[in-house]
PDB file of C-alpha atoms in Angstrom:
ATOM      1  CA  MET V   1      15.544  43.488  -9.276  1.00 51.00           C
ATOM      2  CA  THR V   2      15.259  46.002 -12.117  1.00 55.00           C
ATOM      3  CA  ALA V   3      11.980  47.367 -10.691  1.00 52.00           C
ATOM      4  CA  PHE V   4      13.495  47.808  -7.234  1.00 53.00           C
ATOM      5  CA  SER V   5      16.648  49.508  -8.540  1.00 51.00           C
ATOM      6  CA  THR V   6      14.644  51.814 -10.826  1.00 55.00           C
ATOM      7  CA  ILE V   7      11.822  52.865  -8.492  1.00 57.00           C
ATOM      8  CA  GLY V   8      13.305  52.262  -5.056  1.00 53.00           C
ATOM      9  CA  ILE V   9      16.056  54.079  -3.211  1.00 57.00           C
ATOM     10  CA  ALA V  10      19.148  52.146  -2.171  1.00 56.00           C
ATOM     11  CA  LYS V  11      19.536  51.820   1.606  1.00 61.00           C
ATOM     12  CA  PRO V  12      22.771  52.783   3.326  1.00 58.00           C
ATOM     13  CA  PHE V  13      25.102  49.864   3.776  1.00 59.00           C
ATOM     14  CA  GLU V  14      25.101  50.134   7.567  1.00 62.00           C
ATOM     15  CA  SER V  15      21.289  49.953   7.790  1.00 59.00           C
ATOM     16  CA  ILE V  16      20.986  46.624   5.917  1.00 63.00           C
ATOM     17  CA  GLN V  17      19.747  43.762   8.082  1.00 71.00           C
ATOM     18  CA  TRP V  18      22.154  41.054   6.964  1.00 67.00           C
ATOM     19  CA  LEU V  19      20.459  38.295   8.938  1.00 72.00           C
ATOM     20  CA  ASP V  20      17.254  38.939   6.985  1.00 71.00           C
ATOM     21  CA  VAL V  21      19.253  39.027   3.745  1.00 71.00           C
ATOM     22  CA  ILE V  22      20.784  35.623   4.513  1.00 79.00           C
ATOM     23  CA  ALA V  23      17.435  34.111   5.508  1.00 77.00           C
ATOM     24  CA  GLU V  24      15.365  35.492   2.621  1.00 75.00           C
ATOM     25  CA  GLY V  25      18.121  35.216   0.023  1.00 80.00           C
ATOM     26  CA  GLY V  26      18.928  31.695   1.212  1.00 83.00           C
ATOM     27  CA  THR V  27      15.280  30.730   0.811  1.00 84.00           C
ATOM     28  CA  ALA V  28      15.353  31.992  -2.761  1.00 85.00           C
ATOM     29  CA  VAL V  29      18.582  30.116  -3.517  1.00 87.00           C
ATOM     30  CA  MET V  30      17.294  26.877  -2.012  1.00 88.00           C
ATOM     31  CA  ALA V  31      13.989  27.135  -3.884  1.00 88.00           C
ATOM     32  CA  GLY V  32      15.953  27.641  -7.098  1.00 89.00           C
ATOM     33  CA  LEU V  33      18.084  24.593  -6.262  1.00 91.00           C
ATOM     34  CA  TRP V  34      14.940  22.516  -5.660  1.00 89.00           C
ATOM     35  CA  LEU V  35      13.610  23.723  -9.001  1.00 89.00           C
ATOM     36  CA  LEU V  36      16.745  22.559 -10.841  1.00 90.00           C
ATOM     37  CA  MET V  37      16.767  19.214  -9.026  1.00 88.00           C
ATOM     38  CA  THR V  38      13.117  18.622  -9.915  1.00 88.00           C
ATOM     39  CA  LEU V  39      13.602  19.430 -13.583  1.00 87.00           C
ATOM     40  CA  SER V  40      16.769  17.319 -13.851  1.00 86.00           C
ATOM     41  CA  SER V  41      15.437  14.238 -12.056  1.00 80.00           C
ATOM     42  CA  ARG V  42      11.861  13.888 -13.323  1.00 83.00           C
ATOM     43  CA  PRO V  43      10.405  13.242 -16.790  1.00 80.00           C
ATOM     44  CA  ARG V  44       8.229  15.873 -18.397  1.00 82.00           C
ATOM     45  CA  GLY V  45       4.579  15.933 -17.396  1.00 83.00           C
ATOM     46  CA  LYS V  46       1.887  17.721 -15.439  1.00 87.00           C
ATOM     47  CA  VAL V  47       3.324  16.848 -12.043  1.00 88.00           C
ATOM     48  CA  THR V  48       6.808  18.028 -12.980  1.00 89.00           C
ATOM     49  CA  TYR V  49       5.514  21.313 -14.418  1.00 90.00           C
ATOM     50  CA  LEU V  50       3.365  22.042 -11.349  1.00 91.00           C
ATOM     51  CA  LEU V  51       6.192  21.299  -8.911  1.00 91.00           C
ATOM     52  CA  ALA V  52       8.659  23.375 -10.921  1.00 91.00           C
ATOM     53  CA  ALA V  53       6.259  26.304 -11.328  1.00 91.00           C
ATOM     54  CA  GLY V  54       5.442  26.344  -7.620  1.00 91.00           C
ATOM     55  CA  MET V  55       9.104  26.296  -6.607  1.00 90.00           C
ATOM     56  CA  GLY V  56       9.909  28.972  -9.185  1.00 89.00           C
ATOM     57  CA  LEU V  57       7.241  31.341  -7.853  1.00 89.00           C
ATOM     58  CA  ILE V  58       8.347  30.745  -4.253  1.00 88.00           C
ATOM     59  CA  MET V  59      11.904  31.569  -5.356  1.00 87.00           C
ATOM     60  CA  LEU V  60      10.739  34.843  -6.948  1.00 84.00           C
ATOM     61  CA  GLY V  61       8.687  35.749  -3.866  1.00 84.00           C
ATOM     62  CA  ALA V  62      11.655  35.168  -1.563  1.00 83.00           C
ATOM     63  CA  TRP V  63      13.945  37.116  -3.901  1.00 79.00           C
ATOM     64  CA  ALA V  64      11.524  40.079  -3.953  1.00 77.00           C
ATOM     65  CA  ASP V  65      11.414  39.943  -0.165  1.00 75.00           C
ATOM     66  CA  CYS V  66      15.214  39.976  -0.101  1.00 73.00           C
ATOM     67  CA  MET V  67      15.332  43.065  -2.361  1.00 69.00           C
ATOM     68  CA  ASP V  68      13.371  44.974   0.293  1.00 68.00           C
ATOM     69  CA  GLU V  69      16.477  44.789   2.461  1.00 63.00           C
ATOM     70  CA  PHE V  70      18.542  46.678  -0.131  1.00 61.00           C
ATOM     71  CA  TYR V  71      15.995  49.188  -1.517  1.00 63.00           C
ATOM     72  CA  ARG V  72      13.471  51.442   0.184  1.00 61.00           C
ATOM     73  CA  VAL V  73      10.136  51.767  -1.622  1.00 61.00           C
ATOM     74  CA  GLY V  74       7.613  54.433  -0.675  1.00 54.00           C
ATOM     75  CA  LYS V  75       4.697  53.350   1.483  1.00 60.00           C
ATOM     76  CA  GLU V  76       2.267  54.750  -1.072  1.00 55.00           C
ATOM     77  CA  GLN V  77       3.501  52.158  -3.546  1.00 60.00           C
ATOM     78  CA  MET V  78       2.064  48.765  -2.693  1.00 57.00           C
ATOM     79  CA  TRP V  79       3.380  46.867  -5.698  1.00 54.00           C
ATOM     80  CA  ASP V  80       6.337  45.424  -3.835  1.00 59.00           C
ATOM     81  CA  HIS V  81       4.119  43.910  -1.139  1.00 65.00           C
ATOM     82  CA  TRP V  82       1.736  42.531  -3.766  1.00 64.00           C
ATOM     83  CA  LEU V  83       4.727  41.139  -5.643  1.00 71.00           C
ATOM     84  CA  GLU V  84       6.065  39.272  -2.628  1.00 72.00           C
ATOM     85  CA  ALA V  85       2.674  38.016  -1.456  1.00 75.00           C
ATOM     86  CA  GLY V  86       1.456  37.112  -4.946  1.00 80.00           C
ATOM     87  CA  PHE V  87       4.538  35.126  -5.907  1.00 81.00           C
ATOM     88  CA  THR V  88       4.777  33.325  -2.558  1.00 85.00           C
ATOM     89  CA  LEU V  89       1.087  32.523  -2.168  1.00 88.00           C
ATOM     90  CA  GLY V  90       0.706  31.537  -5.816  1.00 89.00           C
ATOM     91  CA  GLY V  91       3.789  29.351  -5.608  1.00 90.00           C
ATOM     92  CA  MET V  92       2.539  27.583  -2.489  1.00 90.00           C
ATOM     93  CA  LEU V  93      -0.871  26.908  -4.084  1.00 93.00           C
ATOM     94  CA  ILE V  94       0.665  25.544  -7.285  1.00 92.00           C
ATOM     95  CA  LEU V  95       3.223  23.499  -5.349  1.00 91.00           C
ATOM     96  CA  THR V  96       0.414  22.037  -3.224  1.00 92.00           C
ATOM     97  CA  ALA V  97      -1.465  21.053  -6.380  1.00 93.00           C
ATOM     98  CA  GLY V  98       1.700  19.440  -7.721  1.00 90.00           C
ATOM     99  CA  LEU V  99       2.197  17.508  -4.482  1.00 91.00           C
ATOM    100  CA  TYR V 100      -1.416  16.337  -4.648  1.00 91.00           C
ATOM    101  CA  PHE V 101      -0.935  14.863  -8.120  1.00 88.00           C
ATOM    102  CA  TRP V 102       2.519  13.575  -7.112  1.00 88.00           C
ATOM    103  CA  ARG V 103       0.801  11.667  -4.283  1.00 87.00           C
ATOM    104  CA  HIS V 104      -1.464   9.914  -6.799  1.00 83.00           C
ATOM    105  CA  GLU V 105       1.564   9.242  -8.989  1.00 80.00           C
ATOM    106  CA  GLN V 106       3.324   7.599  -6.028  1.00 78.00           C
ATOM    107  CA  PHE V 107       0.348   5.304  -5.424  1.00 76.00           C
ATOM    108  CA  SER V 108       0.643   4.102  -9.026  1.00 72.00           C
ATOM    109  CA  LEU V 109       4.403   3.621  -8.687  1.00 67.00           C
ATOM    110  CA  ASN V 110       3.899   1.714  -5.444  1.00 66.00           C
ATOM    111  CA  LEU V 111       1.640  -0.733  -7.265  1.00 64.00           C
ATOM    112  CA  HIS V 112       4.250  -1.080 -10.010  1.00 58.00           C
ATOM    113  CA  LEU V 113       7.002  -1.767  -7.460  1.00 60.00           C
ATOM    114  CA  GLN V 114       4.889  -4.033  -5.270  1.00 57.00           C
ATOM    115  CA  LYS V 115       6.744  -7.190  -6.332  1.00 58.00           C
ATOM    116  CA  ARG V 116      10.126  -5.444  -6.103  1.00 59.00           C
ATOM    117  CA  GLU V 117       9.823  -4.178  -2.538  1.00 56.00           C
ATOM    118  CA  ARG V 118       7.647  -4.825   0.495  1.00 58.00           C
ATOM    119  CA  LEU V 119       8.134  -3.157   3.875  1.00 52.00           C
ATOM    120  CA  PHE V 120      10.550  -0.357   3.047  1.00 53.00           C
ATOM    121  CA  ARG V 121      12.167   1.467   0.131  1.00 56.00           C
ATOM    122  CA  ASP V 122      15.880   1.912  -0.486  1.00 55.00           C
ATOM    123  CA  HIS V 123      16.792   3.274  -3.918  1.00 57.00           C
ATOM    124  CA  LEU V 124      20.436   2.273  -3.432  1.00 57.00           C
ATOM    125  CA  ALA V 125      19.377  -1.383  -3.289  1.00 62.00           C
ATOM    126  CA  PHE V 126      18.001  -1.445  -6.845  1.00 74.00           C
ATOM    127  CA  ASP V 127      20.014  -3.278  -9.480  1.00 75.00           C
ATOM    128  CA  ARG V 128      20.813  -1.213 -12.582  1.00 81.00           C
ATOM    129  CA  VAL V 129      20.156  -3.971 -15.134  1.00 85.00           C
ATOM    130  CA  THR V 130      16.988  -5.624 -13.843  1.00 84.00           C
ATOM    131  CA  GLN V 131      15.642  -2.841 -11.591  1.00 83.00           C
ATOM    132  CA  LEU V 132      15.216  -5.414  -8.827  1.00 85.00           C
ATOM    133  CA  VAL V 133      16.386  -5.107  -5.243  1.00 83.00           C
ATOM    134  CA  ASP V 134      19.604  -6.829  -4.216  1.00 82.00           C
ATOM    135  CA  ALA V 135      20.520  -9.509  -1.680  1.00 83.00           C
ATOM    136  CA  THR V 136      21.167  -6.986   1.102  1.00 83.00           C
ATOM    137  CA  TYR V 137      17.617  -5.712   0.788  1.00 82.00           C
ATOM    138  CA  LEU V 138      16.311  -9.289   0.843  1.00 82.00           C
ATOM    139  CA  ARG V 139      18.183 -10.157   4.041  1.00 84.00           C
ATOM    140  CA  ARG V 140      16.848  -7.026   5.763  1.00 83.00           C
ATOM    141  CA  LEU V 141      13.344  -7.838   4.562  1.00 81.00           C
ATOM    142  CA  ILE V 142      13.489 -11.417   5.883  1.00 81.00           C
ATOM    143  CA  ALA V 143      14.781 -10.206   9.261  1.00 80.00           C
ATOM    144  CA  MET V 144      11.984  -7.635   9.525  1.00 79.00           C
ATOM    145  CA  GLU V 145       9.302 -10.144   8.511  1.00 76.00           C
ATOM    146  CA  GLN V 146      10.523 -12.703  11.046  1.00 73.00           C
ATOM    147  CA  GLY V 147      10.508 -10.035  13.719  1.00 71.00           C
ATOM    148  CA  ARG V 148       6.932  -9.038  12.908  1.00 71.00           C
ATOM    149  CA  HIS V 149       5.432 -12.482  12.299  1.00 65.00           C
ATOM    150  CA  SER V 150       7.662 -15.157  13.770  1.00 67.00           C
ATOM    151  CA  ASP V 151       4.817 -17.697  13.929  1.00 70.00           C
ATOM    152  CA  VAL V 152       3.967 -17.514  10.200  1.00 76.00           C
ATOM    153  CA  SER V 153       5.538 -19.779   7.591  1.00 80.00           C
ATOM    154  CA  ASN V 154       7.601 -17.695   5.155  1.00 83.00           C
ATOM    155  CA  CYS V 155       9.582 -19.234   2.312  1.00 87.00           C
ATOM    156  CA  VAL V 156      12.465 -18.180   0.105  1.00 88.00           C
ATOM    157  CA  ALA V 157      13.714 -19.618  -3.186  1.00 89.00           C
ATOM    158  CA  LEU V 158      16.918 -19.202  -5.165  1.00 89.00           C
ATOM    159  CA  LEU V 159      16.845 -19.553  -8.951  1.00 90.00           C
ATOM    160  CA  ASP V 160      19.827 -19.751 -11.271  1.00 90.00           C
ATOM    161  CA  ILE V 161      19.967 -19.560 -15.088  1.00 89.00           C
ATOM    162  CA  ASN V 162      21.529 -22.716 -16.493  1.00 89.00           C
ATOM    163  CA  SER V 163      24.735 -22.238 -18.506  1.00 84.00           C
ATOM    164  CA  PHE V 164      24.419 -18.462 -18.451  1.00 86.00           C
ATOM    165  CA  HIS V 165      28.169 -18.093 -18.947  1.00 85.00           C
ATOM    166  CA  LEU V 166      27.794 -19.705 -22.384  1.00 85.00           C
ATOM    167  CA  LEU V 167      25.224 -17.094 -23.399  1.00 84.00           C
ATOM    168  CA  ASN V 168      27.582 -14.316 -22.329  1.00 83.00           C
ATOM    169  CA  ARG V 169      30.494 -15.943 -24.136  1.00 84.00           C
ATOM    170  CA  ASP V 170      28.685 -16.676 -27.402  1.00 82.00           C
ATOM    171  CA  CYS V 171      26.379 -13.657 -27.668  1.00 81.00           C
ATOM    172  CA  GLY V 172      28.021 -10.943 -25.603  1.00 84.00           C
ATOM    173  CA  VAL V 173      27.370  -9.228 -22.305  1.00 86.00           C
ATOM    174  CA  GLU V 174      24.654  -6.967 -23.736  1.00 88.00           C
ATOM    175  CA  GLU V 175      22.601  -9.960 -24.812  1.00 88.00           C
ATOM    176  CA  GLY V 176      23.219 -11.496 -21.392  1.00 88.00           C
ATOM    177  CA  ASP V 177      21.793  -8.365 -19.749  1.00 89.00           C
ATOM    178  CA  ARG V 178      18.765  -8.561 -22.031  1.00 90.00           C
ATOM    179  CA  ALA V 179      18.266 -12.174 -21.005  1.00 90.00           C
ATOM    180  CA  LEU V 180      18.375 -11.188 -17.323  1.00 91.00           C
ATOM    181  CA  GLN V 181      15.772  -8.499 -17.967  1.00 91.00           C
ATOM    182  CA  ALA V 182      13.543 -10.947 -19.857  1.00 91.00           C
ATOM    183  CA  VAL V 183      13.736 -13.538 -17.081  1.00 92.00           C
ATOM    184  CA  ALA V 184      13.022 -10.878 -14.453  1.00 91.00           C
ATOM    185  CA  HIS V 185       9.915  -9.699 -16.326  1.00 89.00           C
ATOM    186  CA  MET V 186       8.651 -13.234 -16.773  1.00 91.00           C
ATOM    187  CA  LEU V 187       9.105 -13.991 -13.079  1.00 92.00           C
ATOM    188  CA  LEU V 188       7.348 -10.771 -12.066  1.00 88.00           C
ATOM    189  CA  LEU V 189       4.390 -11.568 -14.301  1.00 87.00           C
ATOM    190  CA  ASN V 190       3.884 -14.921 -12.604  1.00 89.00           C
ATOM    191  CA  LEU V 191       4.356 -13.890  -8.974  1.00 87.00           C
ATOM    192  CA  SER V 192       1.595 -12.958  -6.562  1.00 85.00           C
ATOM    193  CA  ASN V 193       1.404  -9.390  -5.294  1.00 82.00           C
ATOM    194  CA  GLN V 194       2.779 -10.278  -1.851  1.00 85.00           C
ATOM    195  CA  ASP V 195       5.940 -11.953  -3.194  1.00 87.00           C
ATOM    196  CA  VAL V 196       9.193 -10.039  -3.631  1.00 87.00           C
ATOM    197  CA  LEU V 197      11.708 -10.775  -6.394  1.00 88.00           C
ATOM    198  CA  CYS V 198      15.338  -9.737  -6.132  1.00 88.00           C
ATOM    199  CA  ARG V 199      18.497 -10.197  -8.165  1.00 88.00           C
ATOM    200  CA  TYR V 200      20.620 -12.118  -5.718  1.00 86.00           C
ATOM    201  CA  ALA V 201      23.904 -12.042  -7.651  1.00 84.00           C
ATOM    202  CA  GLY V 202      25.006 -12.485 -11.248  1.00 85.00           C
ATOM    203  CA  ASP V 203      22.465 -14.717 -12.981  1.00 88.00           C
ATOM    204  CA  ARG V 204      20.795 -15.735  -9.724  1.00 88.00           C
ATOM    205  CA  PHE V 205      17.405 -14.513  -8.522  1.00 91.00           C
ATOM    206  CA  ALA V 206      15.778 -14.861  -5.127  1.00 89.00           C
ATOM    207  CA  ILE V 207      12.082 -14.841  -4.285  1.00 89.00           C
ATOM    208  CA  TYR V 208      10.658 -14.128  -0.862  1.00 88.00           C
ATOM    209  CA  MET V 209       7.184 -15.600  -0.328  1.00 87.00           C
ATOM    210  CA  PRO V 210       5.551 -14.464   2.929  1.00 85.00           C
ATOM    211  CA  SER V 211       2.735 -16.424   4.541  1.00 83.00           C
ATOM    212  CA  THR V 212       3.410 -19.399   2.256  1.00 85.00           C
ATOM    213  CA  THR V 213       3.881 -23.045   3.163  1.00 87.00           C
ATOM    214  CA  LEU V 214       6.843 -24.952   1.773  1.00 88.00           C
ATOM    215  CA  ASP V 215       4.632 -27.143  -0.464  1.00 90.00           C
ATOM    216  CA  SER V 216       2.880 -24.109  -1.945  1.00 90.00           C
ATOM    217  CA  ALA V 217       6.200 -22.334  -2.441  1.00 89.00           C
ATOM    218  CA  GLN V 218       7.681 -25.354  -4.237  1.00 91.00           C
ATOM    219  CA  LYS V 219       4.681 -25.542  -6.593  1.00 92.00           C
ATOM    220  CA  LYS V 220       5.017 -21.837  -7.304  1.00 91.00           C
ATOM    221  CA  VAL V 221       8.729 -22.164  -8.047  1.00 91.00           C
ATOM    222  CA  ASP V 222       8.124 -25.154 -10.336  1.00 92.00           C
ATOM    223  CA  HIS V 223       5.549 -23.085 -12.215  1.00 92.00           C
ATOM    224  CA  LEU V 224       7.992 -20.178 -12.557  1.00 92.00           C
ATOM    225  CA  CYS V 225      10.698 -22.462 -13.965  1.00 92.00           C
ATOM    226  CA  ALA V 226       8.215 -23.915 -16.457  1.00 92.00           C
ATOM    227  CA  MET V 227       7.094 -20.452 -17.610  1.00 92.00           C
ATOM    228  CA  VAL V 228      10.677 -19.299 -18.152  1.00 92.00           C
ATOM    229  CA  ALA V 229      11.444 -22.491 -20.100  1.00 91.00           C
ATOM    230  CA  GLN V 230       8.519 -21.735 -22.439  1.00 90.00           C
ATOM    231  CA  MET V 231       9.734 -18.170 -23.019  1.00 87.00           C
ATOM    232  CA  HIS V 232      11.169 -17.346 -26.454  1.00 86.00           C
ATOM    233  CA  PHE V 233      14.313 -15.255 -26.104  1.00 87.00           C
ATOM    234  CA  TYR V 234      15.969 -14.050 -29.301  1.00 84.00           C
ATOM    235  CA  THR V 235      19.444 -12.649 -29.676  1.00 83.00           C
ATOM    236  CA  GLN V 236      20.449 -10.779 -32.833  1.00 80.00           C
ATOM    237  CA  THR V 237      21.178 -14.044 -34.641  1.00 78.00           C
ATOM    238  CA  ARG V 238      19.104 -16.847 -33.124  1.00 82.00           C
ATOM    239  CA  GLN V 239      16.689 -18.026 -30.493  1.00 85.00           C
ATOM    240  CA  VAL V 240      18.282 -19.114 -27.225  1.00 85.00           C
ATOM    241  CA  PRO V 241      16.479 -21.448 -24.804  1.00 87.00           C
ATOM    242  CA  ILE V 242      16.603 -20.355 -21.174  1.00 89.00           C
ATOM    243  CA  THR V 243      16.029 -22.749 -18.291  1.00 89.00           C
ATOM    244  CA  LEU V 244      16.299 -22.343 -14.539  1.00 89.00           C
ATOM    245  CA  ARG V 245      17.336 -24.553 -11.677  1.00 88.00           C
ATOM    246  CA  ALA V 246      15.925 -23.704  -8.258  1.00 86.00           C
ATOM    247  CA  VAL V 247      15.900 -24.618  -4.584  1.00 86.00           C
ATOM    248  CA  CYS V 248      13.210 -23.655  -2.093  1.00 86.00           C
ATOM    249  CA  SER V 249      13.146 -23.583   1.677  1.00 84.00           C
ATOM    250  CA  GLU V 250      11.589 -21.876   4.652  1.00 83.00           C
ATOM    251  CA  ALA V 251      12.984 -18.420   5.315  1.00 75.00           C
ATOM    252  CA  VAL V 252      14.601 -19.525   8.576  1.00 71.00           C
ATOM    253  CA  VAL V 253      17.299 -21.225   6.502  1.00 66.00           C
ATOM    254  CA  GLN V 254      20.290 -19.023   5.735  1.00 71.00           C
ATOM    255  CA  LEU V 255      20.660 -17.996   2.099  1.00 72.00           C
ATOM    256  CA  ASP V 256      24.246 -19.245   2.051  1.00 72.00           C
ATOM    257  CA  GLU V 257      22.952 -22.733   2.851  1.00 74.00           C
ATOM    258  CA  LEU V 258      20.594 -22.523  -0.109  1.00 74.00           C
ATOM    259  CA  LEU V 259      23.520 -21.569  -2.336  1.00 76.00           C
ATOM    260  CA  VAL V 260      25.312 -24.777  -1.320  1.00 74.00           C
ATOM    261  CA  ARG V 261      22.217 -26.766  -2.276  1.00 73.00           C
ATOM    262  CA  LEU V 262      21.811 -24.838  -5.539  1.00 73.00           C
ATOM    263  CA  ASP V 263      25.325 -25.273  -6.958  1.00 69.00           C
ATOM    264  CA  PRO V 264      25.326 -29.073  -7.517  1.00 60.00           C
ATOM    265  CA  LEU V 265      22.029 -28.985  -9.460  1.00 60.00           C
ATOM    266  CA  ASP V 266      23.580 -28.289 -12.864  1.00 56.00           C
ATOM    267  CA  PRO V 267      26.184 -30.970 -13.592  1.00 49.00           C
ATOM    268  CA  VAL V 268      26.050 -30.190 -17.338  1.00 48.00           C
ATOM    269  CA  ALA V 269      27.035 -26.567 -16.755  1.00 45.00           C
ATOM    270  CA  GLN V 270      29.727 -27.592 -14.280  1.00 46.00           C
ATOM    271  CA  HIS V 271      31.135 -30.084 -16.765  1.00 44.00           C
ATOM    272  CA  SER V 272      31.144 -27.387 -19.439  1.00 44.00           C
ATOM    273  CA  GLU V 273      32.917 -24.930 -17.155  1.00 42.00           C
ATOM    274  CA  GLU V 274      35.520 -27.545 -16.207  1.00 43.00           C
ATOM    275  CA  THR V 275      36.045 -28.399 -19.893  1.00 41.00           C
ATOM    276  CA  GLU V 276      36.553 -24.719 -20.724  1.00 42.00           C
ATOM    277  CA  ALA V 277      39.041 -24.335 -17.894  1.00 41.00           C
ATOM    278  CA  LEU V 278      41.047 -27.378 -19.037  1.00 34.00           C
ATOM    279  CA  ALA V 279      40.992 -26.151 -22.628  1.00 38.00           C
ATOM    280  CA  GLY V 280      42.237 -22.749 -21.522  1.00 44.00           C
ATOM    281  CA  MET V 281      45.067 -24.330 -19.574  1.00 37.00           C
ATOM    282  CA  SER V 282      46.007 -26.474 -22.608  1.00 38.00           C
ATOM    283  CA  ARG V 283      46.098 -23.459 -24.911  1.00 38.00           C
ATOM    284  CA  THR V 284      48.240 -21.581 -22.416  1.00 38.00           C
ATOM    285  CA  ALA V 285      50.673 -24.523 -22.206  1.00 39.00           C
ATOM    286  CA  VAL V 286      50.904 -24.780 -26.018  1.00 33.00           C
ATOM    287  CA  PHE V 287      51.572 -21.085 -26.579  1.00 34.00           C
ATOM    288  CA  SER V 288      54.034 -20.866 -23.764  1.00 37.00           C
TER     289      SER V 288
END
């Protein structure tokens, strides 16, 4: 802007093409907005720097083009045209290089997320604690899979952490979140690449196993429960054993039906919860 105002001659107000100003200035503003969004949403690295540099140069090229609408530069001076073309072309080349490396980065991320998603991606479906998809995603996935391959046996399993409420009560919610993360990592390590793990609700996980018979799915779930039981989870003060209870069925069964089958599998936890409730009622009666 300084170069244009110093060397160029300001155009009369009535001769300014305001449609061009809006288009070229808007392009510069949007490129600047993309630049800020990229820098604020991505970690530092080669891909981030290339994307940001490309958007920054495109912004400068569009801004130089916009300045032409306000200042008249002599035809013998070609620097303004070189400025616009150089910034824009250079920005597009650098941005293309950044998108090329971003594409390779996405392939790596897709492999990392392979057991967390399958047919589609929805960032709103990811759980904040475990970084797993939620039950809504799972239901959509099952519906899509059944629509694509209705003649193939697909299975689903629900897993619940035994007496998880005691861990939260005795060790705190933060330790409970760490336990959920540890269980999620252990399950992911022992799943095949085609399976999808989700956090169904609370301390419950769900696993979708496409192209899997019920017998194979049950063996896989038994193995997962055994691996979690062998895991050593430490709070700040002590080691806490973690065990799972699970039910498995073909995916044609509604998840709510599996929940009904899952709940009666932990009589010890239910007895503990009922004891706590009765104790709470007794304390309330005494203090009142």
